[in-house]
PDB file of C-alpha atoms in Angstrom:
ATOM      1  CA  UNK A   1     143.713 147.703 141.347  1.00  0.00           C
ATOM      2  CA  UNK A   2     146.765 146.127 143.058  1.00  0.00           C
ATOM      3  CA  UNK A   3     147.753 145.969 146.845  1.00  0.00           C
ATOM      4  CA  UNK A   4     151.079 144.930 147.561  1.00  0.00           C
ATOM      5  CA  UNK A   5     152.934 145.326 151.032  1.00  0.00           C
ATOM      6  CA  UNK A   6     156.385 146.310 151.352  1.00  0.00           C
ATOM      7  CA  UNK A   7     156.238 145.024 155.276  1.00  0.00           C
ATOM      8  CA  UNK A   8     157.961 148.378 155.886  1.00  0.00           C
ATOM      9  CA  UNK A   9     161.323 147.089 154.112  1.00  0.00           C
ATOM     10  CA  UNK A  10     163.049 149.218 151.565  1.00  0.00           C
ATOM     11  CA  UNK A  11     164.634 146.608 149.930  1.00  0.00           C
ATOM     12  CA  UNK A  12     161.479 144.566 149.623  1.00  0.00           C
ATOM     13  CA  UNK A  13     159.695 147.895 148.204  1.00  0.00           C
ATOM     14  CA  UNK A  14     162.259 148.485 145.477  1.00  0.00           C
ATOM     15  CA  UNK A  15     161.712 144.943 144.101  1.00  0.00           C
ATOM     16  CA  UNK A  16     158.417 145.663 144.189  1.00  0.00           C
ATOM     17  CA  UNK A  17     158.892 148.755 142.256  1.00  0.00           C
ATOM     18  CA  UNK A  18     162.101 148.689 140.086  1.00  0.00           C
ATOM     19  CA  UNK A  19     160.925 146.124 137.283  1.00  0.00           C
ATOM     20  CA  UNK A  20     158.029 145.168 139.187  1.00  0.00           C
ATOM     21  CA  UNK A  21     154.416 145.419 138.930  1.00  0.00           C
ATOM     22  CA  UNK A  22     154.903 149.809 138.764  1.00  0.00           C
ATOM     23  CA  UNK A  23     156.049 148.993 135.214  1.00  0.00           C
ATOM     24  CA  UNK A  24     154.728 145.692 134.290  1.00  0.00           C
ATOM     25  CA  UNK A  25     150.843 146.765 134.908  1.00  0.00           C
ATOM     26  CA  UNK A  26     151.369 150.374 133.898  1.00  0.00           C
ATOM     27  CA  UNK A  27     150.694 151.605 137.100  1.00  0.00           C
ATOM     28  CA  UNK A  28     148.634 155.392 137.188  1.00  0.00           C
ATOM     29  CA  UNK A  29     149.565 155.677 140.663  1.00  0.00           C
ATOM     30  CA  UNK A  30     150.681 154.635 144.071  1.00  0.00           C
ATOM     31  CA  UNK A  31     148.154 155.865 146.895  1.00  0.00           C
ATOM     32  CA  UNK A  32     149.384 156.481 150.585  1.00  0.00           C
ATOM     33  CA  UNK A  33     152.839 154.601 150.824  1.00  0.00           C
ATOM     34  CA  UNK A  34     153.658 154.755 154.732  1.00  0.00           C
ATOM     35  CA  UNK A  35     157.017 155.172 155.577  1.00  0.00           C
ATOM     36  CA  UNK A  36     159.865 157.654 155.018  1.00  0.00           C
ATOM     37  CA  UNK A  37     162.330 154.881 154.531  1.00  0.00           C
ATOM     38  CA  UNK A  38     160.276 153.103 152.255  1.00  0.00           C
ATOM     39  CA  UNK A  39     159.213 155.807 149.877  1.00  0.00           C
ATOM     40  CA  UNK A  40     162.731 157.127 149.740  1.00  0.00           C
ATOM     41  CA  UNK A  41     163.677 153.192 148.211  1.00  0.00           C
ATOM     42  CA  UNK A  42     161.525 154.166 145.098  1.00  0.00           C
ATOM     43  CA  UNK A  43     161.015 157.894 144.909  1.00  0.00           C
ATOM     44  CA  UNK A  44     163.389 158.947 142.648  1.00  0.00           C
ATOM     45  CA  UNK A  45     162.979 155.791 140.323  1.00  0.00           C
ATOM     46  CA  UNK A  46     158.922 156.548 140.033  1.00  0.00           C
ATOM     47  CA  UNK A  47     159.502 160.383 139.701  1.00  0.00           C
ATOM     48  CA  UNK A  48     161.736 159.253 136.638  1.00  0.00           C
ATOM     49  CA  UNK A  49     159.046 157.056 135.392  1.00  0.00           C
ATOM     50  CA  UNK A  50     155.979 159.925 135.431  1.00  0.00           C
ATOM     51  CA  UNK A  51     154.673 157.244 138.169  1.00  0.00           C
ATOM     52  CA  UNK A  52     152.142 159.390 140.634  1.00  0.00           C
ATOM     53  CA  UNK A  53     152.729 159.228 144.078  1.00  0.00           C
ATOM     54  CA  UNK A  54     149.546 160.200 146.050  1.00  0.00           C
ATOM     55  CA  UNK A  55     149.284 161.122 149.861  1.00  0.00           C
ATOM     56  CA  UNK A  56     152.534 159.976 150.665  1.00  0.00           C
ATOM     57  CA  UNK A  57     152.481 159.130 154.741  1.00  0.00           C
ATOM     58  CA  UNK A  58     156.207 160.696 155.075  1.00  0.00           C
ATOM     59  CA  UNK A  59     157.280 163.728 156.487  1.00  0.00           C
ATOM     60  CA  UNK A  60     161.005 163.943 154.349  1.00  0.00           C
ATOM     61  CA  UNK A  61     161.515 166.857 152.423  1.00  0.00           C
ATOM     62  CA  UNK A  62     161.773 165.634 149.150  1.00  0.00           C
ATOM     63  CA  UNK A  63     157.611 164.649 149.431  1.00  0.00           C
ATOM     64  CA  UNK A  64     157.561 168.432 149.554  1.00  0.00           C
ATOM     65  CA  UNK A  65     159.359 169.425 146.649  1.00  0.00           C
ATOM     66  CA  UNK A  66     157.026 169.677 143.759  1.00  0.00           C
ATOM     67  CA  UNK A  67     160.080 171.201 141.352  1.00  0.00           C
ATOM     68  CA  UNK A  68     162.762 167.990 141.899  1.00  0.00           C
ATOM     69  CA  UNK A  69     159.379 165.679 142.638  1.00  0.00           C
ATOM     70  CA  UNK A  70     156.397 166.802 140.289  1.00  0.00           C
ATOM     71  CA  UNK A  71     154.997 163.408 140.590  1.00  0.00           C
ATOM     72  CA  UNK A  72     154.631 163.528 144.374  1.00  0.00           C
ATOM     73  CA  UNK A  73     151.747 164.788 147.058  1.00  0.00           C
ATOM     74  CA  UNK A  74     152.500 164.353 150.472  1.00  0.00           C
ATOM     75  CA  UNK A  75     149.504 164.073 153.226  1.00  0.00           C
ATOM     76  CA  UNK A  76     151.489 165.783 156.604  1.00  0.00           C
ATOM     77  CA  UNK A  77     153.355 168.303 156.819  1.00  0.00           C
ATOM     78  CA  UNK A  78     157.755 167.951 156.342  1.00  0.00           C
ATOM     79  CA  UNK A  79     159.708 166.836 159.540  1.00  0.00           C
ATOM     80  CA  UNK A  80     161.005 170.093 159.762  1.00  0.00           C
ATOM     81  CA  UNK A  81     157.326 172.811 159.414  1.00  0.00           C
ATOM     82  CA  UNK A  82     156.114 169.926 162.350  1.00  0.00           C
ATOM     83  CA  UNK A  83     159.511 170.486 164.387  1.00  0.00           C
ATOM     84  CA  UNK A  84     159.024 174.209 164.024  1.00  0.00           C
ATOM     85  CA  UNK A  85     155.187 174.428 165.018  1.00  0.00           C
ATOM     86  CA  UNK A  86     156.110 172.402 167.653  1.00  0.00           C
ATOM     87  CA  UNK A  87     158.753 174.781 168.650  1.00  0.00           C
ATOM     88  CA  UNK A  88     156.501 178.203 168.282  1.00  0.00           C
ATOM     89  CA  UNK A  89     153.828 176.594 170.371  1.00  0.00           C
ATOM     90  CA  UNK A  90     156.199 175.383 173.081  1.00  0.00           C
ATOM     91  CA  UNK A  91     157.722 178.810 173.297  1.00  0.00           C
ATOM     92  CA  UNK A  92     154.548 180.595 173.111  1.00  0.00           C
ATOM     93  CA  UNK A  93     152.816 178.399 176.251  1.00  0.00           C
ATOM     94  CA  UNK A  94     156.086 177.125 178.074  1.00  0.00           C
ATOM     95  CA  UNK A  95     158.268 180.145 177.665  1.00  0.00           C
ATOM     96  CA  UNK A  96     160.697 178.902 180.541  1.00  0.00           C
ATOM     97  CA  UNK A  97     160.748 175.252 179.971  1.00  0.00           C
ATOM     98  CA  UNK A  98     163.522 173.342 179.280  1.00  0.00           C
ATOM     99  CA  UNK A  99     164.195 171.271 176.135  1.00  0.00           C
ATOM    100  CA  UNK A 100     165.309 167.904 175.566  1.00  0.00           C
ATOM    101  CA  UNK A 101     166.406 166.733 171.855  1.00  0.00           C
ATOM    102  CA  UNK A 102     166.376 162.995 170.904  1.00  0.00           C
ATOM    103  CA  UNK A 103     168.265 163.014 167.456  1.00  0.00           C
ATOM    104  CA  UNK A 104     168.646 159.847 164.662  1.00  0.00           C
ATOM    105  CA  UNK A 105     171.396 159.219 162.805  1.00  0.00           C
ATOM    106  CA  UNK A 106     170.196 156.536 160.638  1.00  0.00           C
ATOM    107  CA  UNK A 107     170.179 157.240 156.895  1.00  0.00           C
ATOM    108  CA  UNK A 108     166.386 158.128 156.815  1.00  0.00           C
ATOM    109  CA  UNK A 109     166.720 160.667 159.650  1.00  0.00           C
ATOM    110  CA  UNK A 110     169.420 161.928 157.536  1.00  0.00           C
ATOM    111  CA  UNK A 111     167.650 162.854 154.521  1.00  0.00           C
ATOM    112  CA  UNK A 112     164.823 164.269 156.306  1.00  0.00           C
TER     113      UNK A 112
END
């Protein structure tokens, strides 16, 4: 077994990754990555490699795409089924309250 931490860094996670101990120790699997940013660095690149991803702690879309990501189990649910469950319970106990939307535009929020 191997730990290594990323310290929540894409860049620092695709060195890790690309060339790196993934491929150098033959890796089986990588079990519960945090971070959308930092599992995006590397998720194509171990998908290519037949590299398992396990309980992925992301809520992007692509952890939830088992045809374009075989090699990939997220843990919690996508951004989007948590925005809408949100939404139906909000309208369902709060029918007249009003809604205020905080949106990213940073390039993880954008692929999410």
């Amino acid at each position: 077994m191997m730990i290594a931490d990323d310290a929540y860094s894409p860049p620092k996670d695709r060195r890790a990754d690309k060339g790196g101990w993934s491929e150098s120790a033959r890796c089986l699997l990588i079990f519960g990555a945090v971070g959308t940013p930092t599992n995006n660095a590397v998720h194509k690149y171990l998908n290519d490699r037949k590299v398992r991803q396990l309980f992925l702690g992301s809520g992007c879309r692509e952890v939830d795409d088992p045809k374009g990501f075989p090699w990939t189990v997220g843990w919690q649910p996508t951004y989007r089924d948590e925005a809408i469950a949100y939404a139906k319970y909000i309208k369902a106990s709060h029918a007249n309250a009003k809604i205020g939307c905080s949106i990213r535009t940073t390039i993880s929020a954008r692929t999410t």
